[in-house]
mmCIF file of C-alpha atoms and ligand atoms in Angstrom:
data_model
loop_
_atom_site.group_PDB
_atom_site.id
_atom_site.type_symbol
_atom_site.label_atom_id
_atom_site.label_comp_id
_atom_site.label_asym_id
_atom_site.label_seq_id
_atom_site.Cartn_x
_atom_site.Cartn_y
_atom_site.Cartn_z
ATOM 1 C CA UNK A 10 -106.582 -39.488 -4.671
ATOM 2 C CA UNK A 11 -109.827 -40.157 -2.617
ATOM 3 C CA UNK A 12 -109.709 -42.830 0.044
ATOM 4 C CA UNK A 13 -112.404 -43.701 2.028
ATOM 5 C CA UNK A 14 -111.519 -43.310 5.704
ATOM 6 C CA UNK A 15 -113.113 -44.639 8.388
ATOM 7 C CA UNK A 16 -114.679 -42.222 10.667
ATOM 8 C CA UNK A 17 -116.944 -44.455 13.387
ATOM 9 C CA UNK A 18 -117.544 -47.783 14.503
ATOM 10 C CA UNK A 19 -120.454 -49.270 16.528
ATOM 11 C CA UNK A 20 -121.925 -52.506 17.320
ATOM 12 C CA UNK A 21 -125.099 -54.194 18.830
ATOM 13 C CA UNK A 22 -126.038 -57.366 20.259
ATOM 14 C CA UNK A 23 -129.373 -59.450 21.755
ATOM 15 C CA UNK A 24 -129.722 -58.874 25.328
ATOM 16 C CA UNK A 25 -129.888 -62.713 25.765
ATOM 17 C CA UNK A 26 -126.692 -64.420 25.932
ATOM 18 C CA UNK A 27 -126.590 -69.160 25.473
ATOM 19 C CA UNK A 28 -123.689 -70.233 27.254
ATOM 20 C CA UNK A 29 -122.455 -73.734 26.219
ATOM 21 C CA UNK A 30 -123.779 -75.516 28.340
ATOM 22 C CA UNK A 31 -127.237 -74.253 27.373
ATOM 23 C CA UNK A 32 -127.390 -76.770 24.516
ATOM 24 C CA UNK A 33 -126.520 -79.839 26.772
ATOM 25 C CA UNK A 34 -129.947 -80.711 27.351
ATOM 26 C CA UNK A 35 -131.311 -79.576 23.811
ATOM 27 C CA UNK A 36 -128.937 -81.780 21.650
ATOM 28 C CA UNK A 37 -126.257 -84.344 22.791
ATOM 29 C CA UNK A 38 -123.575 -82.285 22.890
ATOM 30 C CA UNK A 39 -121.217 -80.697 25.441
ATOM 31 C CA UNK A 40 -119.132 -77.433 26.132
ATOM 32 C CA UNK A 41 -116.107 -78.938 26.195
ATOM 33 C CA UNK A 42 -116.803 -80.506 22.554
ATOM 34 C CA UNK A 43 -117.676 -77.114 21.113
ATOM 35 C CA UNK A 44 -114.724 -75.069 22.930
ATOM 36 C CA UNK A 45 -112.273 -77.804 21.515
ATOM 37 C CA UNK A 46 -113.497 -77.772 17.626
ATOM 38 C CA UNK A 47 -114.517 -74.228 17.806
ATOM 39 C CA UNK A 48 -113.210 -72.328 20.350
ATOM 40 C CA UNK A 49 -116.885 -71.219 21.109
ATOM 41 C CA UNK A 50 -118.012 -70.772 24.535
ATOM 42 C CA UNK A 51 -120.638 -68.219 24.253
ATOM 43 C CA UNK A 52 -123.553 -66.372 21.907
ATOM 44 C CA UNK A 53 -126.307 -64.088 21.497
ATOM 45 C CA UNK A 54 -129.644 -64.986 20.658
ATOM 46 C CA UNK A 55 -132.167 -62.490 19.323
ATOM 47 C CA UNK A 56 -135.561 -62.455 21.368
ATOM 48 C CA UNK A 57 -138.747 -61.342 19.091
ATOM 49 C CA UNK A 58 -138.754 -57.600 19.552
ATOM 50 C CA UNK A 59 -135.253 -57.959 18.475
ATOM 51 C CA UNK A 60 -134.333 -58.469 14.745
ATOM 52 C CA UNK A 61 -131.701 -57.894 11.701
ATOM 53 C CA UNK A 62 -132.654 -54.607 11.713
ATOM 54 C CA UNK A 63 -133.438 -53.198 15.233
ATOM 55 C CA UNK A 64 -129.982 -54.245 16.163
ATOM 56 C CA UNK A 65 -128.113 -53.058 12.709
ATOM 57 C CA UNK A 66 -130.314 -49.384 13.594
ATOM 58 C CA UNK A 67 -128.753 -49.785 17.183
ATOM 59 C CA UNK A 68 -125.001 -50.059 15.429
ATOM 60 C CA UNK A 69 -125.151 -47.847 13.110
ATOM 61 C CA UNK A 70 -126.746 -45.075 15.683
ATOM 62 C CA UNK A 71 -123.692 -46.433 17.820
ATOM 63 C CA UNK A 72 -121.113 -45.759 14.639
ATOM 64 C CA UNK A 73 -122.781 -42.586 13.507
ATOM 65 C CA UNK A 74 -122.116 -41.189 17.629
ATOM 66 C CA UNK A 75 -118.316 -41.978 17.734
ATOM 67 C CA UNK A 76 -117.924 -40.422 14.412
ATOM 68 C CA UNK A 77 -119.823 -37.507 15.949
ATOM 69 C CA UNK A 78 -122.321 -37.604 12.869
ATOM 70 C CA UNK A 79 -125.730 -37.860 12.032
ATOM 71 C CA UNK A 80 -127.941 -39.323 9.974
ATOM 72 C CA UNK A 81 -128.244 -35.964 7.814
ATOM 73 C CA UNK A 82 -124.867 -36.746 7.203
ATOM 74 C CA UNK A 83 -124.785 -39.922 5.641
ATOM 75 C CA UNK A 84 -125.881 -40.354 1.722
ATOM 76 C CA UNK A 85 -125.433 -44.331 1.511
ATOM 77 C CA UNK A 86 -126.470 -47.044 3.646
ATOM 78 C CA UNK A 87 -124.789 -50.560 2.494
ATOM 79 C CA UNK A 88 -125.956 -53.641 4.937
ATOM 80 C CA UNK A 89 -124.688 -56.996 4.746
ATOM 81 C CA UNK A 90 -126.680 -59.387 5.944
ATOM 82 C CA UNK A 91 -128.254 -62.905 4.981
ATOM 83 C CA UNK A 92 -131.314 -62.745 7.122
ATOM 84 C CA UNK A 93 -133.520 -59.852 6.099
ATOM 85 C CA UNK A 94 -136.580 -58.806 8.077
ATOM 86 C CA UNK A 95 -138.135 -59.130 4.748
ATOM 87 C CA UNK A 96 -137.742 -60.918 1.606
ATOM 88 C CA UNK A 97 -138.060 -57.355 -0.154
ATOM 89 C CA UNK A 98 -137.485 -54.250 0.740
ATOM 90 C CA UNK A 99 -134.306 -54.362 1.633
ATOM 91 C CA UNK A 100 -133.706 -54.452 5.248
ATOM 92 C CA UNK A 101 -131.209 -51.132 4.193
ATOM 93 C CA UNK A 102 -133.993 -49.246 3.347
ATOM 94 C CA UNK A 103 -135.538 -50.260 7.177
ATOM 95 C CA UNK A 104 -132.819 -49.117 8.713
ATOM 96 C CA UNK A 105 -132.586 -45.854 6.290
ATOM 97 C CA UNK A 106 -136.188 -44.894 7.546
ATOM 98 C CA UNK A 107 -135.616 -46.106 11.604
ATOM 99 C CA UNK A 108 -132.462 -43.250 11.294
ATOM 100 C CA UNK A 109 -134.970 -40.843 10.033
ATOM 101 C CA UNK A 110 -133.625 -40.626 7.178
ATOM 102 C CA UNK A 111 -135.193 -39.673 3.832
ATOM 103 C CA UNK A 112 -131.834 -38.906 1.486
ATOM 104 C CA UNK A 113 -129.697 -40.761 0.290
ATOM 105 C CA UNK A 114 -129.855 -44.664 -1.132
ATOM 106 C CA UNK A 115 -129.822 -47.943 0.757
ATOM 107 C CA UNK A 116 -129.663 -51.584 -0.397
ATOM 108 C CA UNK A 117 -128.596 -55.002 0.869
ATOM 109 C CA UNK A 118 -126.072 -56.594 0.454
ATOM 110 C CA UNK A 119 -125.638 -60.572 0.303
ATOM 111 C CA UNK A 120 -121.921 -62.760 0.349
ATOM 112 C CA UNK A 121 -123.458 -64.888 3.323
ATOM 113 C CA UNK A 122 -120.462 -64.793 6.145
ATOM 114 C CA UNK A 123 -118.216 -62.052 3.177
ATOM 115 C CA UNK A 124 -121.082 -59.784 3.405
ATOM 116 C CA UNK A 125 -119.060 -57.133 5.399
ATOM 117 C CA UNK A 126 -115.812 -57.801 3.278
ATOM 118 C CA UNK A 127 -117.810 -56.873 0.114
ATOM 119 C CA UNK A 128 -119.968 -54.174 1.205
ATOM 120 C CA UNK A 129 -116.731 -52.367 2.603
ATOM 121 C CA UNK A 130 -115.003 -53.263 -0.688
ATOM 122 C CA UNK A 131 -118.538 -52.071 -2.468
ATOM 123 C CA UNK A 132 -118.613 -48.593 -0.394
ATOM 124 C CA UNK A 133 -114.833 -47.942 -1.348
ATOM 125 C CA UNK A 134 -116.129 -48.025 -5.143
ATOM 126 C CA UNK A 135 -118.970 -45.820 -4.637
ATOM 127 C CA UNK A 136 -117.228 -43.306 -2.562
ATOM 128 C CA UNK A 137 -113.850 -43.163 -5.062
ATOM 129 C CA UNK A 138 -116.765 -42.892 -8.132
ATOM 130 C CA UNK A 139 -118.256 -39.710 -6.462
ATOM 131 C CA UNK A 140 -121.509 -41.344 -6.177
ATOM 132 C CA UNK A 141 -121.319 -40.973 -1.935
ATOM 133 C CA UNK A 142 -119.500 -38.969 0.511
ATOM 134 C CA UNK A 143 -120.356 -40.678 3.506
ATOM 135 C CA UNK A 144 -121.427 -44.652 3.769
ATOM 136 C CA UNK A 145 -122.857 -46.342 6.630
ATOM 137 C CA UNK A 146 -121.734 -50.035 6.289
ATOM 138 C CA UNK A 147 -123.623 -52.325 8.422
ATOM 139 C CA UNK A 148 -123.268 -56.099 9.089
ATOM 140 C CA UNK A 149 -126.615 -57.557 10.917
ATOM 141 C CA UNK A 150 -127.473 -60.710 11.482
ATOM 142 C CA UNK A 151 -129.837 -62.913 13.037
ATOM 143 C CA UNK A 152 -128.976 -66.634 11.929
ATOM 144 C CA UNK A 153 -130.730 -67.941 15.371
ATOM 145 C CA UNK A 154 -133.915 -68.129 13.165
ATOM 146 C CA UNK A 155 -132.852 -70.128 10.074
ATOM 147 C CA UNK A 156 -131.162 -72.600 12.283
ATOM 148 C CA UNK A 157 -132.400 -75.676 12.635
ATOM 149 C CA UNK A 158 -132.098 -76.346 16.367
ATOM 150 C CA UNK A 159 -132.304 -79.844 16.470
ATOM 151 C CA UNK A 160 -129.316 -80.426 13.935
ATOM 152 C CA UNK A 161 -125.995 -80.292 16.885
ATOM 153 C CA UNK A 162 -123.624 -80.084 13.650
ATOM 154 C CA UNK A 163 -124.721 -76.550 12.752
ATOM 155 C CA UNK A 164 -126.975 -75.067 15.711
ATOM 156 C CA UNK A 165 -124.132 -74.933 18.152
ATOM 157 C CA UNK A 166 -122.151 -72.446 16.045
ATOM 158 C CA UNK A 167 -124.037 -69.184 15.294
ATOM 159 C CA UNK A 168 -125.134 -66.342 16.989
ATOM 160 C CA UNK A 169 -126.365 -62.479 16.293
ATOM 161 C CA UNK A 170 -125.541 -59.559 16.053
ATOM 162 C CA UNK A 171 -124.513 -56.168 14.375
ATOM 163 C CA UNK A 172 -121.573 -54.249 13.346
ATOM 164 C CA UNK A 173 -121.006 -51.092 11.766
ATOM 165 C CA UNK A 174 -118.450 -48.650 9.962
ATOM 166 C CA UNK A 175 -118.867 -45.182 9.034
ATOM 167 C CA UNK A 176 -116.416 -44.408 6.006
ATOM 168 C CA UNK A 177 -115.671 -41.032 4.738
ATOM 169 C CA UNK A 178 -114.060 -39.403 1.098
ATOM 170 C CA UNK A 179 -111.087 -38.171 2.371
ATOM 171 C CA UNK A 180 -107.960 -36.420 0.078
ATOM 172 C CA UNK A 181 -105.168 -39.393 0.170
ATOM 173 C CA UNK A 182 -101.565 -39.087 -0.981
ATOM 174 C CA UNK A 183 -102.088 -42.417 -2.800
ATOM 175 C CA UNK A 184 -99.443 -44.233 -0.609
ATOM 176 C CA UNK A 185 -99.636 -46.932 1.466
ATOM 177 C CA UNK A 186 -98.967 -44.263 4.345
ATOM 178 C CA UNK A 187 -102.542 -43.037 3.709
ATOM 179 C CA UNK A 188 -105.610 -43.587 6.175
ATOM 180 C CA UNK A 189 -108.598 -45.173 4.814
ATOM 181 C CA UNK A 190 -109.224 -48.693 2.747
ATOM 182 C CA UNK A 191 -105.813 -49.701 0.554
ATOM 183 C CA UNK A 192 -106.565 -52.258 -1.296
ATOM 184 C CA UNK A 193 -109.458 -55.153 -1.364
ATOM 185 C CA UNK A 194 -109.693 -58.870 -3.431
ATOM 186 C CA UNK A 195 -112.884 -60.087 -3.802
ATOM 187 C CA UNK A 196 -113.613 -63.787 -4.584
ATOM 188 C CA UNK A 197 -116.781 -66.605 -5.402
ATOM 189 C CA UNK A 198 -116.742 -70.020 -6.723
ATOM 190 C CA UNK A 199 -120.402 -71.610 -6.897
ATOM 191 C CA UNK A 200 -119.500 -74.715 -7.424
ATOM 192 C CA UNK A 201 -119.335 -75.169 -3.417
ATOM 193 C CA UNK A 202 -123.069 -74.616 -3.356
ATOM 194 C CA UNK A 203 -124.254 -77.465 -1.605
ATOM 195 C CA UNK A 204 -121.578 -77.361 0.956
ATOM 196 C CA UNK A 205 -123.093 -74.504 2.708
ATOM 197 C CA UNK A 206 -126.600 -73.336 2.248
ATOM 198 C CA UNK A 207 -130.060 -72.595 3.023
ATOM 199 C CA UNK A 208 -132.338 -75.320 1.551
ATOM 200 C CA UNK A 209 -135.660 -72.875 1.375
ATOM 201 C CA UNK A 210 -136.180 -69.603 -0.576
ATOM 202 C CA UNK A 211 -138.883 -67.323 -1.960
ATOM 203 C CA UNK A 212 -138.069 -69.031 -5.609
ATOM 204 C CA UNK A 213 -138.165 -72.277 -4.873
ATOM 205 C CA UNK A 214 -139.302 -73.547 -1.931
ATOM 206 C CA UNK A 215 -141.416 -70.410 -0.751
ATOM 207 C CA UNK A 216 -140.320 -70.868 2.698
ATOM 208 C CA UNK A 217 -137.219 -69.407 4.542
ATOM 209 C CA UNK A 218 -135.640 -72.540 5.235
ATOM 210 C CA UNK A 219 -132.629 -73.798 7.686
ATOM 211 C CA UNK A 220 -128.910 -73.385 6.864
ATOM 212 C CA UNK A 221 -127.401 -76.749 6.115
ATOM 213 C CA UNK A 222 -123.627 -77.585 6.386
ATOM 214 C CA UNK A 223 -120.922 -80.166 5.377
ATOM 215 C CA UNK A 224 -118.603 -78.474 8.275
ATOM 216 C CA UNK A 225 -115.527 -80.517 7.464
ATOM 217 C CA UNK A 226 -115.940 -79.688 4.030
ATOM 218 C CA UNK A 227 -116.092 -76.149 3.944
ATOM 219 C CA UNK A 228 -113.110 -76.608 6.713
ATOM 220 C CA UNK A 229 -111.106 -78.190 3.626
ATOM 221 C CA UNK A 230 -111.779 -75.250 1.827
ATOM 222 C CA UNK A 231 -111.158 -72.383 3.903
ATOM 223 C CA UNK A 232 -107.639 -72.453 4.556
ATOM 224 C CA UNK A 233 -106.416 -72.540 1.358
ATOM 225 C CA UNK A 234 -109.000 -69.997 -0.071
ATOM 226 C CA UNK A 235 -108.296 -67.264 3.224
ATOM 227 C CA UNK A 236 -104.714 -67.747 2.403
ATOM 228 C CA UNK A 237 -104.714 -66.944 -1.075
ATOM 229 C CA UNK A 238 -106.811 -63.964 -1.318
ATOM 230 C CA UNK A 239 -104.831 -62.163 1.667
ATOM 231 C CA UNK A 240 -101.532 -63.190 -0.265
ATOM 232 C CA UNK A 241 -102.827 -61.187 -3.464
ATOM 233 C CA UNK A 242 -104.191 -58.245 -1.282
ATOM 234 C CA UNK A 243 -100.461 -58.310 0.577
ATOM 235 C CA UNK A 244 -99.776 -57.979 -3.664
ATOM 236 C CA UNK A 245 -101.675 -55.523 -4.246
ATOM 237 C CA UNK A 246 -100.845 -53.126 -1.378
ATOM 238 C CA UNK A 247 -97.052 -54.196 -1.960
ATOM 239 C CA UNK A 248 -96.672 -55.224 1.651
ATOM 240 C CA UNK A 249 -96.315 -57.984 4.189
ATOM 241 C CA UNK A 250 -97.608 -59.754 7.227
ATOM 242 C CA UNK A 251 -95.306 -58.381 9.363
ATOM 243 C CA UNK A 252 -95.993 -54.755 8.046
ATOM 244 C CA UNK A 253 -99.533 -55.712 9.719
ATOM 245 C CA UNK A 254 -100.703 -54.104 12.855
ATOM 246 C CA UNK A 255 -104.050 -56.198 13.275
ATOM 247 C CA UNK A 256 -105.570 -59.597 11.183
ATOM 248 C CA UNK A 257 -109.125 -59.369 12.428
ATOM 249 C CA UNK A 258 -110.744 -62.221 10.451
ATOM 250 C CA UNK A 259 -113.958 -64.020 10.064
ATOM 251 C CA UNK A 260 -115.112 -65.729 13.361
ATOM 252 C CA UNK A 261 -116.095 -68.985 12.420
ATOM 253 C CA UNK A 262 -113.530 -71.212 13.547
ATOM 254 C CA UNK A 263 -110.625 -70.821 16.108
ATOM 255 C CA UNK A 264 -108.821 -73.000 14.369
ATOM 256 C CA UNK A 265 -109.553 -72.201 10.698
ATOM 257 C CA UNK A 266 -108.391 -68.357 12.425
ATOM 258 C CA UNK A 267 -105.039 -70.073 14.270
ATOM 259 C CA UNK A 268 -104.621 -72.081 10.966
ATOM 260 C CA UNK A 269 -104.784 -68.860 8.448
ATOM 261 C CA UNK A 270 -102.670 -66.537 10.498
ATOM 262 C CA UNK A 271 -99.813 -68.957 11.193
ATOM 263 C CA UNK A 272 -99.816 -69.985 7.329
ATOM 264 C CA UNK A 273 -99.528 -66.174 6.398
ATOM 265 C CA UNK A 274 -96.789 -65.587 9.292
ATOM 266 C CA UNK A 275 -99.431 -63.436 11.128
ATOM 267 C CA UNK A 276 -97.863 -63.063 14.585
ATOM 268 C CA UNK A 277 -100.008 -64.455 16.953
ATOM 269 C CA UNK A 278 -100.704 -61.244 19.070
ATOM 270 C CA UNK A 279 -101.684 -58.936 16.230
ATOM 271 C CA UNK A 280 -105.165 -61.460 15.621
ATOM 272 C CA UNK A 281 -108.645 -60.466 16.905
ATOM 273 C CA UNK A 282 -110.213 -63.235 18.053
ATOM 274 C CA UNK A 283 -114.074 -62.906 19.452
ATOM 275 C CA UNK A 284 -115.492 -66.718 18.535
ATOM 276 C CA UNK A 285 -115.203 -67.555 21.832
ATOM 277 C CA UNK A 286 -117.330 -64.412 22.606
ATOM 278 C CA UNK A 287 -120.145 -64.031 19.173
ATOM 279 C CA UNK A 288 -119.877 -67.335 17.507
ATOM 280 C CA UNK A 289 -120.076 -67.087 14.154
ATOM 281 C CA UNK A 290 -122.549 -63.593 13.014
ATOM 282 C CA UNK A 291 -121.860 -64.318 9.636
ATOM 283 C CA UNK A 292 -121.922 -61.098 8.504
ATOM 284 C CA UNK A 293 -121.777 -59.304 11.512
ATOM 285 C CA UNK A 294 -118.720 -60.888 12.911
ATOM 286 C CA UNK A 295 -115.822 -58.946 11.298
ATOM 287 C CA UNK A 296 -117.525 -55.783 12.250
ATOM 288 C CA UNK A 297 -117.951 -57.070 15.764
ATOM 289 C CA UNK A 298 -114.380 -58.184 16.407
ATOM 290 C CA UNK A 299 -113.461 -54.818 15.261
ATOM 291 C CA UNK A 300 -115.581 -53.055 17.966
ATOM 292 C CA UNK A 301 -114.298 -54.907 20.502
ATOM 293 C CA UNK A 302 -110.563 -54.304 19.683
ATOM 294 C CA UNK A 303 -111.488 -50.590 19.130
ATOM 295 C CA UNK A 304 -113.214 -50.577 22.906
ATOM 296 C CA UNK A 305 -110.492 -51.841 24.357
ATOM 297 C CA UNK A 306 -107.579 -50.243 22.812
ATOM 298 C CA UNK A 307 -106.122 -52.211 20.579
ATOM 299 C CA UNK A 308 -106.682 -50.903 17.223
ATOM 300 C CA UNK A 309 -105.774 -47.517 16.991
ATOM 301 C CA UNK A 310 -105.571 -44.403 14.261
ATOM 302 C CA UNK A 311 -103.271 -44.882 11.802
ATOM 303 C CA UNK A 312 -103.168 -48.717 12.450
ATOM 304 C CA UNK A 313 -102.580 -50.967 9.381
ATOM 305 C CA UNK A 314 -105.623 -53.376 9.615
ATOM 306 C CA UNK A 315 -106.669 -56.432 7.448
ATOM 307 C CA UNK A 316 -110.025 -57.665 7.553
ATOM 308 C CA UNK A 317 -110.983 -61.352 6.004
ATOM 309 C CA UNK A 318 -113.757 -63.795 5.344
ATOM 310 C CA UNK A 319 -115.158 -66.947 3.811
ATOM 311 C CA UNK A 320 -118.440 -68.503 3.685
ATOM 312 C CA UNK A 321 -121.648 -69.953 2.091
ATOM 313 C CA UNK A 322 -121.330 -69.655 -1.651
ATOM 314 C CA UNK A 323 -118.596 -69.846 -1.479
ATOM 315 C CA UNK A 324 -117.612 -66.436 -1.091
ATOM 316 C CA UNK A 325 -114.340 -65.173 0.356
ATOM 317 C CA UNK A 326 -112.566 -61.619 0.280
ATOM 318 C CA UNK A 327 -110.167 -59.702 2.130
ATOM 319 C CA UNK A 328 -109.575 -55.681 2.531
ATOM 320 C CA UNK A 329 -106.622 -53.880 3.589
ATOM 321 C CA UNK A 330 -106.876 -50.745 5.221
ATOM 322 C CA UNK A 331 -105.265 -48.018 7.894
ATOM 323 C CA UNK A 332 -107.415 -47.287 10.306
HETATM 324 N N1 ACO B 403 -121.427 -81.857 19.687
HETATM 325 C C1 ACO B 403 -120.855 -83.062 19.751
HETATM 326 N N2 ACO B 403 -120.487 -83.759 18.659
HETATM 327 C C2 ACO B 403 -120.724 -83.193 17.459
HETATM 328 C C3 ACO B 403 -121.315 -81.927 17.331
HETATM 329 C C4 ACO B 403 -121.682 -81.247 18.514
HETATM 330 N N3 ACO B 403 -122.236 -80.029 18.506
HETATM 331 N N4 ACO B 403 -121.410 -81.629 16.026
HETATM 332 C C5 ACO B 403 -120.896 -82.667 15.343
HETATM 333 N N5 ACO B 403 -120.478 -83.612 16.204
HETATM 334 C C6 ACO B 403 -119.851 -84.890 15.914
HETATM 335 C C7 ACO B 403 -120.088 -85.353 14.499
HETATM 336 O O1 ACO B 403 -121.340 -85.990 14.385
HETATM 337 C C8 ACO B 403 -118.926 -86.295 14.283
HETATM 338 O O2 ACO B 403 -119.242 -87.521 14.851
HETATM 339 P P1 ACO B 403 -118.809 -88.897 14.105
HETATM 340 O O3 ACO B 403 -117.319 -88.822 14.030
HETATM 341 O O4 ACO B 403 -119.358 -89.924 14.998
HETATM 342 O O5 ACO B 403 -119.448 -88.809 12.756
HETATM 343 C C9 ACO B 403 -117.796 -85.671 15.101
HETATM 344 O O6 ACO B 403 -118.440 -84.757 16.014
HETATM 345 C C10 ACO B 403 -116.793 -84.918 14.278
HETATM 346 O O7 ACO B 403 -117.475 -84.102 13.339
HETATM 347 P P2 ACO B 403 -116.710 -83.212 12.301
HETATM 348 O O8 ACO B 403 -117.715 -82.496 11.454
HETATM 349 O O9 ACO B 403 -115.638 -83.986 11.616
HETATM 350 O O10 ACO B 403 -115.991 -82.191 13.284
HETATM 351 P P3 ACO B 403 -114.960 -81.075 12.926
HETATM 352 O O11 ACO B 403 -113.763 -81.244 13.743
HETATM 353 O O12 ACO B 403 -114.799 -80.894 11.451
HETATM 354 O O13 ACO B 403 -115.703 -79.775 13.495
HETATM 355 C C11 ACO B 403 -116.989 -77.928 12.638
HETATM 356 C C12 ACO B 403 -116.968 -79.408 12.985
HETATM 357 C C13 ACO B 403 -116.777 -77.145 13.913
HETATM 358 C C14 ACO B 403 -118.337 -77.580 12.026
HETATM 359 C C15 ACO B 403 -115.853 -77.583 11.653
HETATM 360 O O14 ACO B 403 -115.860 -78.495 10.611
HETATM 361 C C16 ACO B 403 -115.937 -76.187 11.096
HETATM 362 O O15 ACO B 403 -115.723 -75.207 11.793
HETATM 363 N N6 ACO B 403 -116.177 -76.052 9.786
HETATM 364 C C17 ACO B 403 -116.162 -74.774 9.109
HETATM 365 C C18 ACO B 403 -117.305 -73.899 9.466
HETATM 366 C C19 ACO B 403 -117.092 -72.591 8.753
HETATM 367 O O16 ACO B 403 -116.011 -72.029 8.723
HETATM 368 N N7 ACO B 403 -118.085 -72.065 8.109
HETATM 369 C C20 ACO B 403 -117.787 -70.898 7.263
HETATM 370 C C21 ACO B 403 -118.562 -69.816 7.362
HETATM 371 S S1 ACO B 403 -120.218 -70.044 7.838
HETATM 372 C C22 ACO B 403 -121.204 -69.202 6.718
HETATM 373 O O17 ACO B 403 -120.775 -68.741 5.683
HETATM 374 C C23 ACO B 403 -122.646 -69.054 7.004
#
């Protein structure tokens, strides 16, 4: 059977990195308040020549390099993202013409902080349908400019940034032994709406508008909902935590992250954490984490990797594969 196997990974980020302690005269708050509920102590902040997709050009170029590809080479560009440069095109299509590229299809992409989850789910389908070869999937954010900076409950925890994946149709066996992605669940309940949200849009308010948040809420939430769709991707894919070489999850939360992994029996050692690094990309932070345990070693061909994430919608997903 065809899998899709990943080939390449990449990432960018904004030159200009906010410490903590950068907010303590903007808002009242205080390092040591945001390290403690969020295990946050650092982010990126896009400057004006920098946006959603400059830096998701900048990680895919990065992807397409370590898979020693080019752009001639790709035939589907999926980006996941919540903060277009535009309202339409698609900031896909952007990207497809800063990589030169003039084959091929591109669109968006938008599951808020599941973006990545479902567009790597969504490039599995296309490339086991025969419809691509080669996908480019691309999480870019830039969430630093629907914040609203004077609200301390919500404009402590964001940042930007951009991750990519380069997946390729290769010939599987069909086991669990193959490379490539294994199994994905896929989930949305809009009934949580007003928990997390933008309150502006081109259909209703005509403005952009600034991402609003009951945090404790969507904290009540995200346990349980994590939990459960990893438990019927472990199902699926007939295996268990402990079969797991790496849990790289959504980076919103140290502690939603600590909670999720010790509820699953996740072994504390085999979870990427890079909160502390990003903050939470939204969509870019799965993709992130994964660059960063790539760099340095960690995650490793042939490595049995699960990805997760939850957020505004709600969304929430999770995708199993061997890397
Ligand atoms: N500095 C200091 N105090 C603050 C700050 C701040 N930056 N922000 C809020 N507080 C205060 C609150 O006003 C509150 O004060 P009060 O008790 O006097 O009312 C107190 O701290 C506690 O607030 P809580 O909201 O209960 O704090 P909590 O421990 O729940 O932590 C947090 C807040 C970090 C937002 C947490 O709820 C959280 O992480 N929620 C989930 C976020 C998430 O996972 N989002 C999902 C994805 S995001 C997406 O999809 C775009």
């Amino acid at each position: 059977m065809i899998r899709s196997v990943v080939r390449g990974n990449g990432a960018a980020l904004p030159r200009r990195i906010m410490k903590n302690a950068d907010f303590e005269g903007m808002v009242e708050t205080s390092d040591e308040w945001i390290v403690q509920r969020t295990g946050i102590r650092q982010r990126h902040v896009a400057a004006d020549d920098e946006t959603t997709a400059s830096l998701g050009e900048a990680a895919a170029r990065a992807a397409l390099d370590s898979a020693g590809m080019t752009p001639a080479d790709i035939d589907l560009i999926i980006l996941a993202t919540s903060t277009p440069n535009n309202t339409f095109p698609a900031t896909a299509v952007e990207i497809q013409n800063r990589l030169g590229m003039h084959h091929g299809f591109a669109f968006d992409m938008q599951a808020v902080c599941s973006g990545f989850v479902y567009a790597v789910a969504t490039a599995d389908l296309y490339i086991r349908g025969g419809l691509a070869r080669r996908v480019l999937v691309i999480g870019s954010e830039t969430f630093s400019r629907i914040l609203d900076w004077n609200d301390r409950s919500t404009c402590v925890l964001f940042g930007d940034g951009a991750g990519a994946l380069v997946l390729e149709a290769q010939e599987g066996a069909g086991a669990i032994t193959d490379r490539g992605v294994l199994a994905a669940s896929l989930r949305s309940d809009g009934a949580h709406k007003d928990k997390l949200f933008v309150d502006g849009g081109p259909s209703t308010t005509g403005t952009v508008g600034h991402l609003r948040m009951e945090g404790r809420e969507v904290f009540k939430h995200a346990v349980g909902m994590i939990t459960d769709v990893i438990e019927a991707t472990f199902g699926e894919a007939g295996i268990t935590a402990q079969d797991l070489d790496w849990f790289v999850p959504h980076q919103a939360n140290k502690r939603i992250i600590d909670a999720s992994a010790r509820k699953l029996g996740i072994a504390e050692e085999k979870v990427v954490v890079t909160v502390d690094l990003h903050g939470n990309t939204s969509a870019a932070s799965v993709p992130l984490a994964l660059s960063v345990a790539v760099a340095d070693g960690r995650i490793k061909k042939g490595d049995l990797v699960l990805l997760e994430a939850m957020g505004g919608g709600f969304t929430w997903g999770a995708v199993l594969l061997r890397w």
